[in-house]
Amino acid sequence: MSSIAFFGATGGSTISCLAPALQAGYHCTALARSQSKLIECLQQRGISESIIKDHLSVTEGTITDLDAVKRTIQPGGSGSPMIDIIVSGIGGKLLFDSPLKPTLDNPTVCQDAVRTILEATREAELPDSAQKPTLIVLSTTGISDICRDLPYAMMPMYYWMLKMPHEDKKVMEALIREEMNKAVEKRGVGEYIIVRPSLLTEGEGDGLEKIKAGVEDKPAVGYVIAREDVGRWVFERLVKGGKESRSGWLGRVVSITT
């Protein structure tokens, strides 16, 4: 089984991938500000203490703490293999102090996260035969420069409410592309997949069979998708089936919606 590192693990979309991964027996690592909060969130989802003890390693810290990120992606320490898959669902919290101009609690949180993850992977001292990890990041629809990936009716609201987080996500995606343009030996990661869900909602979700997926030049266009569905789709389509299951998405931007 693949080993998986999670960043933003207490967030709705990310924990919806982490929980089934643990239940299926994958070894997972996670970076969290509070280990007790993450464990409590998992237990609320029915993940037993024994599963958490056997399959999850938690590093306490923040996403800009390079040493903490290194310990999360290379839990055995310097010279040991890295994690096979990195899932980052880091995101900021919208603040409505000014109704006419919403802001984020941290306007650069997504780009800071990916910048630190990539630096950590580049600096990892690996065995000669080590395979570099696949990076899966959660981004957003509404930022494509190639093709419209959201309904026209949502465009004014996206421009007003989500302008700041979208700028952050754009930089995050650009950093990943810059990394992949480097020579293979200088990259921190082997492959990447950028997942762009439509507007996120709470609740149990509609189920995998209702999720539509497309690529950037032929996107799946829709209004909303539940965080629960996003995490479950990432697990079922990009993690669970191994390399074969995600091979068609590698190096691509994937839009998902219901």
C-alpha positions as a printed Julia matrix, in Angstrom:
258×3 Matrix{Float64}:
   0.0    0.0     0.0
   1.08   3.58   -0.6
   2.03   5.79    2.33
   0.33   9.18    2.39
   1.12  12.54    3.99
  -1.74  14.94    4.7
  -1.56  18.71    5.13
  -4.65  20.62    6.26
  -5.81  17.33    7.77
  -8.57  18.75    9.97
 -10.22  20.5     7.01
 -13.42  18.99    5.67
 -12.12  17.92    2.26
  -8.8   16.58    3.52
 -10.1   14.62    6.5
 -12.69  13.08    4.16
  -9.72  11.51    2.35
  -7.67  10.74    5.45
 -10.44   8.86    7.28
 -11.14   6.25    4.56
  -7.4    5.87    3.94
  -6.89   4.94    7.59
  -9.91   2.65    7.54
  -8.47   0.87    4.51
  -5.15   0.27    6.27
  -2.9    2.82    4.58
  -0.06   4.22    6.65
  -0.66   7.95    6.93
   1.2   10.91    8.36
  -0.33  14.29    9.07
   0.8   17.74   10.08
  -1.57  19.42   12.55
  -1.45  22.3    14.98
  -3.15  20.07   17.52
  -2.79  16.3    17.52
  -5.67  15.91   19.97
  -8.02  17.91   17.73
  -7.18  15.8    14.69
  -7.67  12.55   16.61
 -10.98  13.81   18.0
 -12.15  14.69   14.48
 -11.25  11.19   13.26
 -12.98   9.5    16.16
 -16.12  11.5    15.41
 -15.99   9.84   12.0
 -15.87   6.4    13.56
 -12.13   5.76   13.24
 -11.12   3.64   16.21
  -8.27   4.32   18.6
  -6.5    1.16   17.48
  -6.6    2.15   13.8
  -5.28   5.61   14.62
  -2.5    4.12   16.76
  -1.47   1.57   14.12
  -1.78   3.65   10.95
  -1.38   7.36   11.75
   1.67   9.41   12.74
   1.0   13.05   13.62
   3.55  15.86   13.67
   2.48  18.99   15.5
   3.41  22.24   13.8
   2.42  24.72   11.13
   2.68  24.49    7.37
   5.5   27.08    7.26
   7.59  25.08    9.75
  10.05  23.43    7.35
  11.35  20.91    9.86
   7.81  19.8    10.77
   6.93  19.4     7.09
  10.09  17.35    6.54
   9.18  15.02    9.41
   5.73  14.57    7.9
   6.94  13.61    4.43
   9.96  11.62    5.6
   8.83  10.09    8.91
  11.82   7.75    9.14
  14.27  10.65    9.16
  17.07  11.65    6.8
  18.1    8.9     4.39
  14.82   6.99    4.75
  12.19   6.72    1.99
   9.75   9.57    1.52
   5.99   9.22    1.6
   4.5    8.01   -1.73
   1.66  10.54   -1.96
   1.26  14.03   -0.53
  -2.28  15.42   -0.21
  -2.57  19.13    0.59
  -5.95  20.66    1.31
  -4.58  23.77    3.01
  -6.87  26.78    2.75
  -7.63  30.09    4.44
 -10.69  31.28    6.3
 -12.8   34.02    4.74
 -13.28  37.12    6.89
 -16.22  39.45    6.29
 -15.09  42.44    8.36
 -15.86  44.55    5.31
 -18.93  43.17    3.48
 -17.84  44.86    0.26
 -14.37  43.33    0.31
 -14.0   39.92    2.02
 -10.46  38.98    3.03
  -8.59  35.9     4.26
  -7.13  35.28    7.69
  -3.92  34.41    5.81
  -3.89  35.73    2.21
  -0.91  33.58    1.14
  -1.58  30.35    3.03
  -1.9   28.08   -0.04
   1.21  29.32   -1.81
   3.15  29.28    1.48
   2.08  25.68    2.04
   3.14  24.42   -1.4
   6.35  26.43   -1.3
   7.3   24.77    2.01
   6.26  21.28    0.85
   8.32  21.58   -2.32
  11.33  22.89   -0.42
  11.04  20.02    2.05
  10.88  17.41   -0.73
  13.86  18.93   -2.53
  15.96  18.92    0.62
  15.11  15.36    1.63
  18.1   13.03    1.62
  16.87   9.9    -0.09
  18.18   6.43   -0.86
  19.38   6.23   -4.47
  16.41   4.09   -5.47
  13.79   6.25   -3.78
  10.74   7.23   -5.78
   9.77  10.89   -5.46
   6.21  11.41   -4.21
   3.13  12.4    -6.17
   1.7   15.74   -5.02
  -2.09  16.14   -4.98
  -3.37  19.62   -4.11
  -6.89  20.94   -3.72
  -7.4   24.18   -5.61
 -10.62  25.73   -6.93
 -12.66  26.34  -10.05
 -12.96  29.89  -11.33
  -9.24  30.52  -11.92
  -8.63  28.86  -15.27
  -7.02  30.9   -18.03
  -7.93  28.23  -20.58
 -11.63  27.45  -20.28
 -14.63  28.56  -18.2
 -15.26  25.96  -15.51
 -18.18  27.46  -13.6
 -21.7   28.63  -14.54
 -22.05  32.24  -15.72
 -24.45  32.93  -12.84
 -21.68  32.29  -10.32
 -19.03  34.49  -11.89
 -20.01  37.8   -10.17
 -20.13  36.12   -6.76
 -16.76  34.43   -7.33
 -15.2   37.73   -8.36
 -16.59  39.54   -5.3
 -16.25  36.95   -2.54
 -13.35  34.78   -3.65
 -10.98  37.16   -5.39
  -8.31  36.99   -2.67
  -8.3   33.2    -2.15
  -8.3   32.73   -5.92
  -5.17  34.88   -6.27
  -3.5   32.69   -3.65
  -4.56  29.47   -5.43
  -3.23  30.79   -8.75
   0.2   31.39   -7.26
   0.08  27.94   -5.65
  -0.61  26.29   -9.0
   2.1   28.35  -10.7
   4.65  27.17   -8.13
   3.81  23.55   -8.91
   4.19  24.11  -12.65
   7.51  25.85  -12.1
   8.69  22.85  -10.1
   7.7   20.43  -12.85
   9.56  22.5   -15.45
  12.83  21.79  -13.67
  15.11  18.93  -14.59
  13.84  15.68  -13.08
  16.76  15.36  -10.67
  16.1   18.86   -9.29
  12.39  18.38   -8.62
  11.07  17.61   -5.18
   8.11  15.61   -6.5
   7.76  13.06   -9.25
   4.23  13.84  -10.44
   1.34  16.12   -9.55
  -2.42  16.39   -9.8
  -4.29  19.64   -9.19
  -7.92  19.08   -8.17
 -10.3   22.01   -8.66
 -13.64  21.44   -6.91
 -16.56  23.76   -7.5
 -17.99  25.81   -4.6
 -17.61  23.76   -1.42
 -20.57  22.92    0.8
 -21.04  21.11    4.1
 -23.04  17.93    4.69
 -22.85  14.29    3.76
 -22.57  14.87    0.03
 -24.24  13.21   -2.94
 -21.94  10.21   -3.36
 -19.28   9.25   -5.88
 -21.76   8.29   -8.59
 -22.99  11.9    -8.76
 -19.54  13.44   -9.15
 -18.56  14.72  -12.6
 -14.87  15.13  -13.43
 -13.14  16.88  -16.3
  -9.75  18.29  -17.28
  -8.84  21.92  -17.78
  -9.65  22.16  -21.49
 -12.84  20.09  -21.04
 -13.92  20.91  -17.48
 -16.84  19.56  -15.52
 -19.06  22.6   -14.97
 -21.34  22.75  -11.96
 -22.44  24.87   -9.02
 -21.35  23.05   -5.86
 -19.76  19.96   -4.37
 -19.65  18.82   -0.75
 -16.3   18.7     1.01
 -17.16  15.12    1.93
 -17.45  14.21   -1.76
 -14.17  15.93   -2.63
 -12.16  13.94   -0.1
 -13.89  10.68   -0.95
 -13.26  11.21   -4.69
  -9.56  11.9    -4.07
  -9.28   8.71   -2.04
 -11.26   6.46   -4.38
  -9.9    7.8    -7.68
  -6.38   9.0    -6.9
  -5.25   6.92   -3.92
  -7.11   3.64   -3.57
  -6.39   2.15   -6.97
  -2.67   2.87   -6.84
  -0.67   4.26   -9.74
  -2.96   2.75  -12.37
  -6.03   4.48  -10.99
  -4.48   7.96  -11.04
  -2.35   7.54  -14.17
  -4.92   9.28  -16.37
  -4.91  12.35  -14.11
  -1.16  12.77  -13.6
   0.17  16.15  -14.67
  -3.34  17.5   -15.16
  -5.8   19.94  -13.65
  -9.0   18.1   -12.74
 -12.3   19.88  -12.11
 -14.92  18.03  -10.04
 -18.51  18.96   -9.27
 -21.91  17.42   -8.62
